[in-house]
Structure formats: structure tokens, C-alpha cells
mmCIF file of C-alpha atoms in Angstrom:
data_model
loop_
_atom_site.group_PDB
_atom_site.id
_atom_site.type_symbol
_atom_site.label_atom_id
_atom_site.label_comp_id
_atom_site.label_asym_id
_atom_site.label_seq_id
_atom_site.Cartn_x
_atom_site.Cartn_y
_atom_site.Cartn_z
ATOM 1 C CA MET A 1 -6.587 -50.181 74.591
ATOM 2 C CA ALA A 2 -7.943 -52.937 76.825
ATOM 3 C CA GLY A 3 -8.397 -56.361 75.239
ATOM 4 C CA GLU A 4 -8.124 -57.472 71.639
ATOM 5 C CA PRO A 5 -9.784 -55.325 68.951
ATOM 6 C CA VAL A 6 -13.272 -56.469 68.056
ATOM 7 C CA HIS A 7 -13.864 -54.182 65.053
ATOM 8 C CA VAL A 8 -11.619 -52.526 62.499
ATOM 9 C CA ASN A 9 -11.985 -48.985 63.873
ATOM 10 C CA GLU A 10 -9.920 -49.994 66.890
ATOM 11 C CA PHE A 11 -6.834 -50.584 64.746
ATOM 12 C CA GLN A 12 -6.682 -46.852 63.985
ATOM 13 C CA GLU A 13 -5.837 -46.091 67.606
ATOM 14 C CA LEU A 14 -3.236 -48.869 67.656
ATOM 15 C CA ALA A 15 -1.668 -47.369 64.545
ATOM 16 C CA ARG A 16 -1.651 -43.904 66.105
ATOM 17 C CA GLN A 17 0.215 -45.290 69.116
ATOM 18 C CA VAL A 18 3.014 -46.925 67.127
ATOM 19 C CA LEU A 19 3.546 -44.574 64.165
ATOM 20 C CA PRO A 20 5.514 -41.323 64.177
ATOM 21 C CA LYS A 21 3.075 -38.403 64.036
ATOM 22 C CA MET A 22 4.202 -37.447 60.516
ATOM 23 C CA TYR A 23 3.366 -40.904 59.158
ATOM 24 C CA TYR A 24 0.122 -41.324 61.096
ATOM 25 C CA ASP A 25 -1.114 -37.959 59.860
ATOM 26 C CA PHE A 26 -0.089 -38.874 56.311
ATOM 27 C CA PHE A 27 -2.242 -42.011 56.362
ATOM 28 C CA ALA A 28 -5.154 -40.668 58.417
ATOM 29 C CA GLY A 29 -5.500 -37.152 57.062
ATOM 30 C CA GLY A 30 -7.692 -35.693 54.354
ATOM 31 C CA ALA A 31 -7.796 -32.474 52.367
ATOM 32 C CA GLU A 32 -8.353 -29.017 53.852
ATOM 33 C CA ASP A 33 -11.286 -29.000 56.353
ATOM 34 C CA GLN A 34 -11.619 -32.793 56.076
ATOM 35 C CA TYR A 35 -15.380 -32.492 55.563
ATOM 36 C CA THR A 36 -15.385 -35.251 52.962
ATOM 37 C CA LEU A 37 -13.149 -37.425 55.152
ATOM 38 C CA LYS A 38 -15.832 -37.439 57.860
ATOM 39 C CA GLU A 39 -18.697 -37.637 55.391
ATOM 40 C CA ASN A 40 -17.316 -40.749 53.674
ATOM 41 C CA ILE A 41 -17.936 -42.656 56.899
ATOM 42 C CA GLU A 42 -20.975 -40.839 58.263
ATOM 43 C CA ALA A 43 -22.992 -41.156 55.037
ATOM 44 C CA PHE A 44 -23.184 -44.926 55.573
ATOM 45 C CA CYS A 45 -24.942 -44.287 58.909
ATOM 46 C CA ARG A 46 -27.806 -42.559 57.097
ATOM 47 C CA ILE A 47 -28.607 -45.698 55.084
ATOM 48 C CA THR A 48 -30.729 -48.319 56.824
ATOM 49 C CA ILE A 49 -31.182 -52.008 56.056
ATOM 50 C CA ARG A 50 -34.524 -53.742 55.338
ATOM 51 C CA PRO A 51 -34.005 -57.368 56.412
ATOM 52 C CA ARG A 52 -36.039 -60.374 55.293
ATOM 53 C CA ILE A 53 -37.031 -63.053 57.808
ATOM 54 C CA LEU A 54 -37.659 -66.790 57.634
ATOM 55 C CA VAL A 55 -35.060 -67.367 54.936
ATOM 56 C CA ASP A 56 -32.879 -70.471 55.089
ATOM 57 C CA VAL A 57 -29.460 -68.931 55.750
ATOM 58 C CA SER A 58 -27.723 -72.093 56.927
ATOM 59 C CA ARG A 59 -25.236 -71.614 54.071
ATOM 60 C CA ILE A 60 -23.835 -68.219 53.192
ATOM 61 C CA ASP A 61 -21.664 -67.742 50.103
ATOM 62 C CA MET A 62 -19.895 -64.371 49.911
ATOM 63 C CA SER A 63 -17.799 -65.214 46.856
ATOM 64 C CA THR A 64 -18.027 -63.164 43.686
ATOM 65 C CA ILE A 65 -16.301 -62.770 40.322
ATOM 66 C CA ILE A 66 -14.490 -59.526 39.468
ATOM 67 C CA LEU A 67 -13.253 -59.126 35.883
ATOM 68 C CA GLY A 68 -13.284 -62.914 35.551
ATOM 69 C CA HIS A 69 -11.442 -63.609 38.806
ATOM 70 C CA LYS A 70 -13.212 -65.455 41.608
ATOM 71 C CA THR A 71 -12.630 -64.009 45.056
ATOM 72 C CA SER A 72 -13.829 -65.152 48.479
ATOM 73 C CA ALA A 73 -15.708 -61.911 49.154
ATOM 74 C CA PRO A 74 -16.518 -58.623 47.385
ATOM 75 C CA ILE A 75 -13.538 -56.961 49.043
ATOM 76 C CA ILE A 76 -10.442 -55.537 47.323
ATOM 77 C CA VAL A 77 -7.445 -54.062 49.119
ATOM 78 C CA ALA A 78 -7.285 -50.519 47.738
ATOM 79 C CA PRO A 79 -4.093 -49.072 46.261
ATOM 80 C CA THR A 80 -2.505 -46.968 48.988
ATOM 81 C CA SER A 81 0.945 -45.436 48.999
ATOM 82 C CA SER A 82 4.085 -46.123 50.996
ATOM 83 C CA HIS A 83 3.271 -49.133 53.156
ATOM 84 C CA GLN A 84 6.819 -49.300 54.489
ATOM 85 C CA LEU A 85 6.079 -46.111 56.406
ATOM 86 C CA ALA A 86 3.600 -48.253 58.357
ATOM 87 C CA HIS A 87 5.645 -51.476 58.634
ATOM 88 C CA PRO A 88 9.117 -52.564 57.458
ATOM 89 C CA GLU A 89 7.699 -55.353 55.272
ATOM 90 C CA GLY A 90 5.414 -52.890 53.510
ATOM 91 C CA GLU A 91 3.313 -53.985 50.558
ATOM 92 C CA VAL A 92 4.760 -57.504 50.695
ATOM 93 C CA ALA A 93 3.085 -58.035 54.079
ATOM 94 C CA THR A 94 -0.138 -56.503 52.774
ATOM 95 C CA ALA A 95 -0.094 -58.777 49.718
ATOM 96 C CA ARG A 96 0.399 -61.863 51.853
ATOM 97 C CA GLY A 97 -2.416 -60.860 54.183
ATOM 98 C CA ALA A 98 -4.759 -60.369 51.222
ATOM 99 C CA ALA A 99 -3.676 -63.682 49.696
ATOM 100 C CA ALA A 100 -4.380 -65.499 52.973
ATOM 101 C CA CYS A 101 -7.956 -64.189 52.779
ATOM 102 C CA ASN A 102 -8.302 -64.940 49.050
ATOM 103 C CA VAL A 103 -9.139 -61.358 48.112
ATOM 104 C CA ILE A 104 -7.680 -59.148 45.387
ATOM 105 C CA MET A 105 -5.002 -56.591 46.211
ATOM 106 C CA ALA A 106 -4.361 -53.439 44.188
ATOM 107 C CA LEU A 107 -0.758 -52.234 44.343
ATOM 108 C CA SER A 108 -0.060 -48.511 44.285
ATOM 109 C CA PHE A 109 2.123 -46.825 41.667
ATOM 110 C CA THR A 110 3.856 -45.172 44.643
ATOM 111 C CA SER A 111 4.497 -48.357 46.591
ATOM 112 C CA THR A 112 7.634 -48.632 48.678
ATOM 113 C CA CYS A 113 8.183 -52.290 47.736
ATOM 114 C CA THR A 114 8.861 -52.982 44.082
ATOM 115 C CA VAL A 115 6.416 -54.516 41.642
ATOM 116 C CA GLU A 116 8.675 -57.565 41.406
ATOM 117 C CA GLU A 117 8.916 -58.025 45.189
ATOM 118 C CA VAL A 118 5.161 -57.960 45.598
ATOM 119 C CA ALA A 119 4.591 -60.247 42.601
ATOM 120 C CA SER A 120 6.983 -62.882 43.948
ATOM 121 C CA SER A 121 5.754 -62.688 47.552
ATOM 122 C CA CYS A 122 2.654 -64.863 47.176
ATOM 123 C CA ASN A 123 0.201 -66.326 44.692
ATOM 124 C CA THR A 124 -2.905 -64.174 44.423
ATOM 125 C CA VAL A 125 -4.790 -61.972 41.975
ATOM 126 C CA ARG A 126 -3.331 -58.461 41.919
ATOM 127 C CA PHE A 127 -4.287 -55.267 40.107
ATOM 128 C CA PHE A 128 -1.877 -52.365 39.530
ATOM 129 C CA GLN A 129 -2.817 -48.713 40.052
ATOM 130 C CA THR A 130 -1.093 -46.088 37.957
ATOM 131 C CA TYR A 131 -0.779 -42.356 37.659
ATOM 132 C CA VAL A 132 0.202 -40.687 34.425
ATOM 133 C CA TYR A 133 3.422 -38.732 34.771
ATOM 134 C CA LYS A 134 4.632 -35.877 32.608
ATOM 135 C CA ARG A 135 7.253 -38.375 31.528
ATOM 136 C CA ARG A 136 4.912 -40.867 29.889
ATOM 137 C CA ASP A 137 7.781 -43.333 29.494
ATOM 138 C CA ILE A 138 7.820 -43.813 33.283
ATOM 139 C CA THR A 139 4.108 -44.662 33.351
ATOM 140 C CA GLU A 140 4.537 -46.978 30.368
ATOM 141 C CA LEU A 141 7.477 -48.714 32.034
ATOM 142 C CA MET A 142 5.516 -49.314 35.249
ATOM 143 C CA VAL A 143 2.440 -50.612 33.414
ATOM 144 C CA ARG A 144 4.568 -53.024 31.376
ATOM 145 C CA ARG A 145 6.400 -54.203 34.503
ATOM 146 C CA ALA A 146 3.071 -54.921 36.177
ATOM 147 C CA GLU A 147 1.778 -56.827 33.152
ATOM 148 C CA ASN A 148 5.024 -58.817 32.844
ATOM 149 C CA ASN A 149 4.818 -59.749 36.522
ATOM 150 C CA GLY A 150 1.350 -61.235 36.373
ATOM 151 C CA PHE A 151 -0.871 -58.358 37.466
ATOM 152 C CA ARG A 152 -4.371 -58.816 36.048
ATOM 153 C CA ALA A 153 -5.713 -55.282 35.572
ATOM 154 C CA ILE A 154 -4.628 -51.639 35.482
ATOM 155 C CA ILE A 155 -6.342 -48.997 37.616
ATOM 156 C CA LEU A 156 -5.947 -45.460 36.297
ATOM 157 C CA THR A 157 -6.302 -42.857 39.026
ATOM 158 C CA ALA A 158 -7.900 -39.930 37.225
ATOM 159 C CA ASP A 159 -8.619 -37.406 39.986
ATOM 160 C CA THR A 160 -5.079 -36.118 40.555
ATOM 161 C CA PRO A 161 -3.955 -33.481 38.045
ATOM 162 C CA ARG A 162 -2.456 -31.889 41.151
ATOM 163 C CA LEU A 163 -2.128 -33.097 44.713
ATOM 164 C CA GLY A 164 -4.894 -32.010 47.079
ATOM 165 C CA ARG A 165 -4.088 -29.623 49.925
ATOM 166 C CA ARG A 166 -3.292 -31.958 52.810
ATOM 167 C CA GLU A 167 -2.619 -29.506 55.583
ATOM 168 C CA ALA A 168 -1.276 -31.986 58.126
ATOM 169 C CA ASP A 169 1.425 -32.987 55.636
ATOM 170 C CA ILE A 170 2.263 -29.326 55.040
ATOM 171 C CA LYS A 171 2.575 -28.646 58.784
ATOM 172 C CA ASN A 172 4.635 -31.791 59.336
ATOM 173 C CA LYS A 173 6.836 -31.048 56.284
ATOM 174 C CA MET A 174 6.062 -34.553 55.090
ATOM 175 C CA ILE A 175 9.086 -36.214 53.516
ATOM 176 C CA SER A 176 8.552 -38.083 50.257
ATOM 177 C CA PRO A 177 9.378 -41.757 50.934
ATOM 178 C CA ARG A 178 11.900 -43.798 48.998
ATOM 179 C CA LEU A 179 10.104 -45.183 45.938
ATOM 180 C CA ARG A 180 12.348 -47.991 44.763
ATOM 181 C CA ASN A 181 10.225 -48.742 41.688
ATOM 182 C CA PHE A 182 11.642 -45.605 40.106
ATOM 183 C CA GLU A 183 15.293 -45.963 41.062
ATOM 184 C CA GLY A 184 17.499 -45.553 38.039
ATOM 185 C CA PHE A 185 14.687 -43.967 36.053
ATOM 186 C CA ILE A 186 13.613 -40.804 37.861
ATOM 187 C CA SER A 187 14.678 -38.995 41.022
ATOM 188 C CA THR A 188 12.164 -39.063 43.852
ATOM 189 C CA GLU A 189 14.122 -36.617 45.973
ATOM 190 C CA VAL A 190 12.661 -33.129 46.149
ATOM 191 C CA VAL A 191 13.865 -30.433 48.514
ATOM 192 C CA SER A 192 11.216 -27.930 49.537
ATOM 193 C CA ASP A 193 11.196 -25.434 52.389
ATOM 194 C CA LYS A 194 7.546 -24.525 51.813
ATOM 195 C CA GLY A 195 5.862 -27.535 53.390
ATOM 196 C CA SER A 196 5.246 -31.060 52.177
ATOM 197 C CA ASN A 197 8.012 -32.604 50.092
ATOM 198 C CA LEU A 198 5.375 -35.032 48.849
ATOM 199 C CA GLU A 199 3.375 -32.149 47.395
ATOM 200 C CA ALA A 200 6.504 -30.796 45.724
ATOM 201 C CA TYR A 201 7.278 -34.192 44.202
ATOM 202 C CA ALA A 202 3.705 -34.512 42.888
ATOM 203 C CA ALA A 203 3.900 -31.052 41.305
ATOM 204 C CA LYS A 204 7.128 -32.061 39.595
ATOM 205 C CA THR A 205 5.834 -35.364 38.182
ATOM 206 C CA LEU A 206 2.033 -35.512 37.735
ATOM 207 C CA ASP A 207 0.693 -34.623 34.296
ATOM 208 C CA PRO A 208 -2.103 -32.018 34.590
ATOM 209 C CA SER A 209 -2.841 -32.331 30.873
ATOM 210 C CA LEU A 210 -4.252 -35.865 31.294
ATOM 211 C CA SER A 211 -7.666 -36.084 29.610
ATOM 212 C CA TRP A 212 -10.187 -38.563 28.225
ATOM 213 C CA LYS A 213 -8.254 -38.961 24.974
ATOM 214 C CA ASP A 214 -5.364 -40.465 26.926
ATOM 215 C CA ILE A 215 -7.391 -43.565 27.801
ATOM 216 C CA ALA A 216 -6.707 -44.683 24.221
ATOM 217 C CA TRP A 217 -2.975 -44.197 24.794
ATOM 218 C CA LEU A 218 -3.082 -46.264 27.982
ATOM 219 C CA LYS A 219 -5.020 -49.016 26.212
ATOM 220 C CA SER A 220 -2.390 -49.035 23.471
ATOM 221 C CA ILE A 221 0.456 -49.948 25.850
ATOM 222 C CA THR A 222 -1.194 -52.858 27.669
ATOM 223 C CA LYS A 223 -3.407 -55.848 26.986
ATOM 224 C CA LEU A 224 -4.802 -55.703 30.521
ATOM 225 C CA PRO A 225 -8.304 -54.416 31.279
ATOM 226 C CA ILE A 226 -8.350 -50.817 32.529
ATOM 227 C CA LEU A 227 -10.473 -49.523 35.400
ATOM 228 C CA ILE A 228 -10.811 -45.796 36.013
ATOM 229 C CA LYS A 229 -10.707 -44.554 39.608
ATOM 230 C CA GLY A 230 -12.065 -41.215 40.747
ATOM 231 C CA VAL A 231 -15.526 -41.144 39.142
ATOM 232 C CA LEU A 232 -18.149 -39.239 41.174
ATOM 233 C CA THR A 233 -20.784 -38.289 38.587
ATOM 234 C CA GLY A 234 -23.049 -39.961 36.107
ATOM 235 C CA GLU A 235 -21.636 -37.724 33.375
ATOM 236 C CA ASP A 236 -18.090 -38.991 33.905
ATOM 237 C CA ALA A 237 -19.321 -42.565 34.197
ATOM 238 C CA THR A 238 -20.883 -42.213 30.738
ATOM 239 C CA LYS A 239 -17.639 -40.790 29.334
ATOM 240 C CA ALA A 240 -15.691 -43.649 30.889
ATOM 241 C CA ILE A 241 -17.918 -46.188 29.162
ATOM 242 C CA GLU A 242 -17.489 -44.344 25.864
ATOM 243 C CA ALA A 243 -13.707 -44.444 26.375
ATOM 244 C CA GLY A 244 -13.855 -48.225 26.645
ATOM 245 C CA VAL A 245 -12.846 -48.862 30.246
ATOM 246 C CA ALA A 246 -13.469 -52.298 31.769
ATOM 247 C CA GLY A 247 -14.595 -51.018 35.149
ATOM 248 C CA ILE A 248 -15.339 -47.900 37.175
ATOM 249 C CA ILE A 249 -14.269 -47.104 40.724
ATOM 250 C CA VAL A 250 -16.395 -44.566 42.560
ATOM 251 C CA SER A 251 -13.796 -42.761 44.653
ATOM 252 C CA ASN A 252 -12.865 -39.368 46.056
ATOM 253 C CA HIS A 253 -9.294 -40.512 46.752
ATOM 254 C CA GLY A 254 -10.018 -41.212 50.396
ATOM 255 C CA ALA A 255 -11.068 -37.554 50.758
ATOM 256 C CA ARG A 256 -7.453 -36.511 50.127
ATOM 257 C CA GLN A 257 -8.001 -34.468 46.938
ATOM 258 C CA LEU A 258 -10.928 -32.030 46.639
ATOM 259 C CA ASP A 259 -12.696 -31.354 49.923
ATOM 260 C CA TYR A 260 -16.493 -30.954 49.945
ATOM 261 C CA THR A 261 -17.002 -33.554 47.272
ATOM 262 C CA PRO A 262 -19.822 -35.944 48.201
ATOM 263 C CA ALA A 263 -19.316 -39.151 50.097
ATOM 264 C CA THR A 264 -18.779 -41.944 47.614
ATOM 265 C CA ILE A 265 -21.694 -44.033 48.904
ATOM 266 C CA SER A 266 -24.037 -41.069 48.285
ATOM 267 C CA VAL A 267 -23.188 -40.914 44.554
ATOM 268 C CA LEU A 268 -22.795 -44.646 43.933
ATOM 269 C CA GLU A 269 -26.328 -45.124 42.661
ATOM 270 C CA GLU A 270 -26.018 -42.219 40.209
ATOM 271 C CA VAL A 271 -22.948 -43.844 38.682
ATOM 272 C CA VAL A 272 -24.535 -47.298 38.627
ATOM 273 C CA HIS A 273 -27.573 -45.942 36.766
ATOM 274 C CA ALA A 274 -25.334 -44.243 34.195
ATOM 275 C CA VAL A 275 -23.306 -47.410 33.625
ATOM 276 C CA GLN A 276 -26.427 -49.555 33.053
ATOM 277 C CA GLY A 277 -24.612 -52.794 33.833
ATOM 278 C CA LYS A 278 -22.080 -52.435 31.011
ATOM 279 C CA VAL A 279 -19.060 -52.727 33.329
ATOM 280 C CA PRO A 280 -18.617 -53.485 37.037
ATOM 281 C CA VAL A 281 -18.752 -50.556 39.438
ATOM 282 C CA LEU A 282 -16.585 -50.677 42.565
ATOM 283 C CA LEU A 283 -16.833 -48.408 45.607
ATOM 284 C CA ASP A 284 -13.872 -46.922 47.469
ATOM 285 C CA GLY A 285 -14.116 -44.819 50.618
ATOM 286 C CA GLY A 286 -15.505 -44.997 54.144
ATOM 287 C CA ILE A 287 -15.950 -48.766 54.530
ATOM 288 C CA ARG A 288 -15.556 -49.697 58.194
ATOM 289 C CA ARG A 289 -18.199 -52.389 58.760
ATOM 290 C CA GLY A 290 -19.682 -55.437 57.110
ATOM 291 C CA THR A 291 -22.963 -53.535 57.077
ATOM 292 C CA ASP A 292 -21.237 -50.854 54.976
ATOM 293 C CA ILE A 293 -20.247 -53.490 52.425
ATOM 294 C CA PHE A 294 -23.816 -54.809 52.371
ATOM 295 C CA LYS A 295 -25.200 -51.309 51.758
ATOM 296 C CA ALA A 296 -22.772 -50.688 48.902
ATOM 297 C CA LEU A 297 -23.689 -53.969 47.238
ATOM 298 C CA ALA A 298 -27.400 -53.181 47.622
ATOM 299 C CA LEU A 299 -26.842 -49.851 45.850
ATOM 300 C CA GLY A 300 -25.183 -51.560 42.909
ATOM 301 C CA ALA A 301 -21.481 -51.975 43.678
ATOM 302 C CA LYS A 302 -19.871 -55.199 42.483
ATOM 303 C CA ALA A 303 -17.293 -54.957 45.263
ATOM 304 C CA ILE A 304 -15.757 -52.458 47.653
ATOM 305 C CA MET A 305 -12.189 -51.346 48.313
ATOM 306 C CA ILE A 306 -10.619 -50.857 51.736
ATOM 307 C CA GLY A 307 -7.615 -48.623 52.262
ATOM 308 C CA ARG A 308 -7.015 -47.070 55.672
ATOM 309 C CA PRO A 309 -8.218 -50.045 57.767
ATOM 310 C CA VAL A 310 -5.611 -52.228 56.068
ATOM 311 C CA ILE A 311 -2.883 -49.633 56.657
ATOM 312 C CA TYR A 312 -3.836 -49.343 60.320
ATOM 313 C CA GLY A 313 -3.717 -53.114 60.693
ATOM 314 C CA LEU A 314 -0.362 -53.240 58.930
ATOM 315 C CA ALA A 315 1.022 -50.598 61.290
ATOM 316 C CA ALA A 316 -0.326 -52.416 64.331
ATOM 317 C CA LYS A 317 1.358 -55.760 63.654
ATOM 318 C CA GLY A 318 2.087 -56.467 60.024
ATOM 319 C CA GLU A 319 0.765 -59.263 57.832
ATOM 320 C CA SER A 320 -1.160 -61.113 60.553
ATOM 321 C CA VAL A 321 -3.270 -58.072 61.397
ATOM 322 C CA VAL A 322 -3.851 -57.202 57.732
ATOM 323 C CA LYS A 323 -5.405 -60.639 57.532
ATOM 324 C CA GLN A 324 -7.336 -59.991 60.758
ATOM 325 C CA VAL A 325 -8.792 -56.741 59.402
ATOM 326 C CA ILE A 326 -10.006 -58.410 56.210
ATOM 327 C CA GLU A 327 -11.406 -61.415 58.088
ATOM 328 C CA MET A 328 -13.253 -59.118 60.491
ATOM 329 C CA LEU A 329 -15.005 -57.425 57.586
ATOM 330 C CA LYS A 330 -15.743 -60.759 55.933
ATOM 331 C CA ASN A 331 -17.221 -62.119 59.164
ATOM 332 C CA GLU A 332 -19.353 -59.027 59.645
ATOM 333 C CA LEU A 333 -20.602 -59.205 56.051
ATOM 334 C CA GLU A 334 -21.473 -62.872 56.499
ATOM 335 C CA LEU A 335 -23.441 -62.069 59.666
ATOM 336 C CA THR A 336 -25.204 -59.136 57.987
ATOM 337 C CA MET A 337 -26.202 -61.325 55.051
ATOM 338 C CA SER A 338 -27.559 -63.961 57.437
ATOM 339 C CA LEU A 339 -29.591 -61.483 59.467
ATOM 340 C CA ALA A 340 -30.865 -59.747 56.320
ATOM 341 C CA GLY A 341 -31.928 -63.036 54.698
ATOM 342 C CA CYS A 342 -29.391 -63.107 51.848
ATOM 343 C CA CYS A 343 -27.570 -66.364 51.089
ATOM 344 C CA THR A 344 -25.369 -65.017 48.270
ATOM 345 C CA VAL A 345 -24.160 -61.584 47.215
ATOM 346 C CA ASP A 346 -26.527 -61.786 44.246
ATOM 347 C CA ASP A 347 -29.411 -61.978 46.716
ATOM 348 C CA ILE A 348 -28.550 -58.495 47.998
ATOM 349 C CA THR A 349 -30.834 -56.121 46.083
ATOM 350 C CA ARG A 350 -31.848 -52.480 46.033
ATOM 351 C CA SER A 351 -34.925 -53.340 48.096
ATOM 352 C CA HIS A 352 -32.688 -54.223 51.058
ATOM 353 C CA VAL A 353 -31.788 -50.605 51.875
ATOM 354 C CA ILE A 354 -33.439 -47.241 52.436
ATOM 355 C CA THR A 355 -31.413 -44.116 51.698
ATOM 356 C CA GLU A 356 -31.691 -40.701 53.318
ATOM 357 C CA LYS A 357 -33.207 -39.325 50.088
ATOM 358 C CA GLU A 358 -35.952 -41.958 50.147
ATOM 359 C CA ARG A 359 -36.829 -41.157 53.744
ATOM 360 C CA PHE A 360 -36.998 -37.464 52.853
ATOM 361 C CA LEU A 361 -39.320 -38.132 49.911
ATOM 362 C CA CYS A 362 -41.570 -40.276 52.079
ATOM 363 C CA ARG A 363 -42.085 -37.329 54.440
ATOM 364 C CA MET A 364 -43.143 -34.957 51.671
#
């Protein structure tokens, strides 16, 4: 690639060049036909921006408050697995890059660096994402470790009773990485001659009986606020509120679970309407531009989460490029706000965007 990258999409090609095919496919791939993987990104292109002119935009403030924590921009590093497959420093490098940009990082339950290593690596606000295992004591142990190490919220991933069919991982016979958080507590080694070892490990550990009643159990083992990740409908958003969660993350798991689910940006407004401002709604999936962030905020998101772009930056050159990826998005958001006539994130309103549905209705 000639010259330095000028937007975050270019880091994907750099990652492809440096990573073994098995690892690149693991990070880049989606489920089955990968329809939702493409749609997560393309759906943003069908939303247009309605800018305002002659607004004094000499000062732009992108900062916001998420669950009581002030952050420099409405950007959160999403919980993604196995960062040491991308770079030897793994989640520690990612955490430091996020801290340098003063944004929140969410650490994955299946991180390759330990909770304690990430917590001691830098001073920043961190959330912890968890699955619920058949062995509930393992989930409880991890949640308590996160709380004891200064993490500020728990994210429950609720869309994974089983692992989605990730065909690239099956073809590559993806090897489950070393998960040092679990050493001494549970074996992460699974031998399978039928495809992805990762899929075999998930089948062995994930609890398919997880249901709404278990939110109460999770709340009973931690004092931290709980966000639920994987909501795609107004009905489930309402149930989440009834269950007492502190926040909702609109997510289709990076299109890695059920294919042909809608793009997250296309269902964001449905969820926001169901929530009625009772808790913050975050959006995960498909963010590649500052204009994407702007559109999500206009449709009611409090903040967005970025996953793959951070991983690609980490693979390209570690901590420094994680920081570069986040700063690129921040700079693009700042420019978008200026050109759209919005001085603060609170100035970004529903009237600033037109969706595909609205254009369709206008033609009728």
C-alpha cells in the first residue's frame, strides 16, 4: 500500500499482509454467507446527513458521559477476543492505545492477556464483557476479578447460546488460543477433527440455558452496572429494561452469529424508541467513518463501539496504530460535526439524518 493510511479501512489490508491466514480470517470473517457482515457496513451508506449552515463551529466538543464516566468522544473499544493473535502485546497494547485517546475499553472474557495485566497496564476506564458458562463458578470468578481490578461495568453478551457457523474457521481448522485467564480453573484445550477447535470449545463451555431470569443472578454477584449486548429488537429492549440492566448494546456480534439478521444501524431506532431514554443505548457493528458515528448518534445512540478496525490497527503495528485508528475516527467525527453545524454531541439530533425508510415513504 503506497503512503500512510488516511482512513481506517486501509488498516484491514495491512493486517491481511502481516497475519497468518487462519488469524486474519478469524478476525475478518462472519457467519455463513456473510450477508450481515456486508450489510453492517453498507447500511450506513443508505443514511444521508442534513447539515446546518452558518453555525459558529469554532469550538467543537466531542466529549460525553457514559454511565457516569466522562470520555473524550462517544467511542468505546468493543470487546473482541484473542488480541495476542494479532500482536504479541495483545490487549495490553489495545488498552494503552485507548487510554492515550481517553476513551473507554471493553475487555473480552476470552482475552489472551489476563484481567490483572490489562488493569495494571494503564489508568483508564474499562468495562468487562462476560459470557455465562455452564460452570457458573467460572463466570462468577471472572466477574469478581474484573470488579476487584477496577473495571467499571459488566457487559453480558446474550446472543451466544451456541457459536455461529463461521465457515472460514471451520475450513482453517481454527485453533483455540491460549486463554490465560482460565488457567488453573478450566481447560481451554479441545481436540476436534471436525473443523474449528474454537467451535468445539464453545460447545463445551457456553450455557445454552441462559435466559432472562439469569440477569438477576448476574446482578447478585456484582455491584457493577450491567449492560446487555446482542439486542436487535424493541421487544428484547423492553425485556432488558424490565430485567433492570443499566444499558443496552445494539449488536449482532459483528455478524459472527446468526447470518441474515439486520444491520445494527437499521434497528437502532427501534431499540431507542422501546427504551424511551431509561438507559443509554450503544451501537456496535459496521463503524468505519466519523460520519457513521454521527449517524448513529443522530438515531439515538449514546456512543458507538469499534471492534475490527482496532484489531486491524493492532495487527499492523501495535499500540501506536490502535491510537491512530481511534484518533482518525475522532478527527473525522469532529470534522463531520463542524460541517453539519453541531458544536457538541448533544447538538446532533434526529433531524440531522434521513434514513432509507424515510426516502421510501417520501416517494409514496
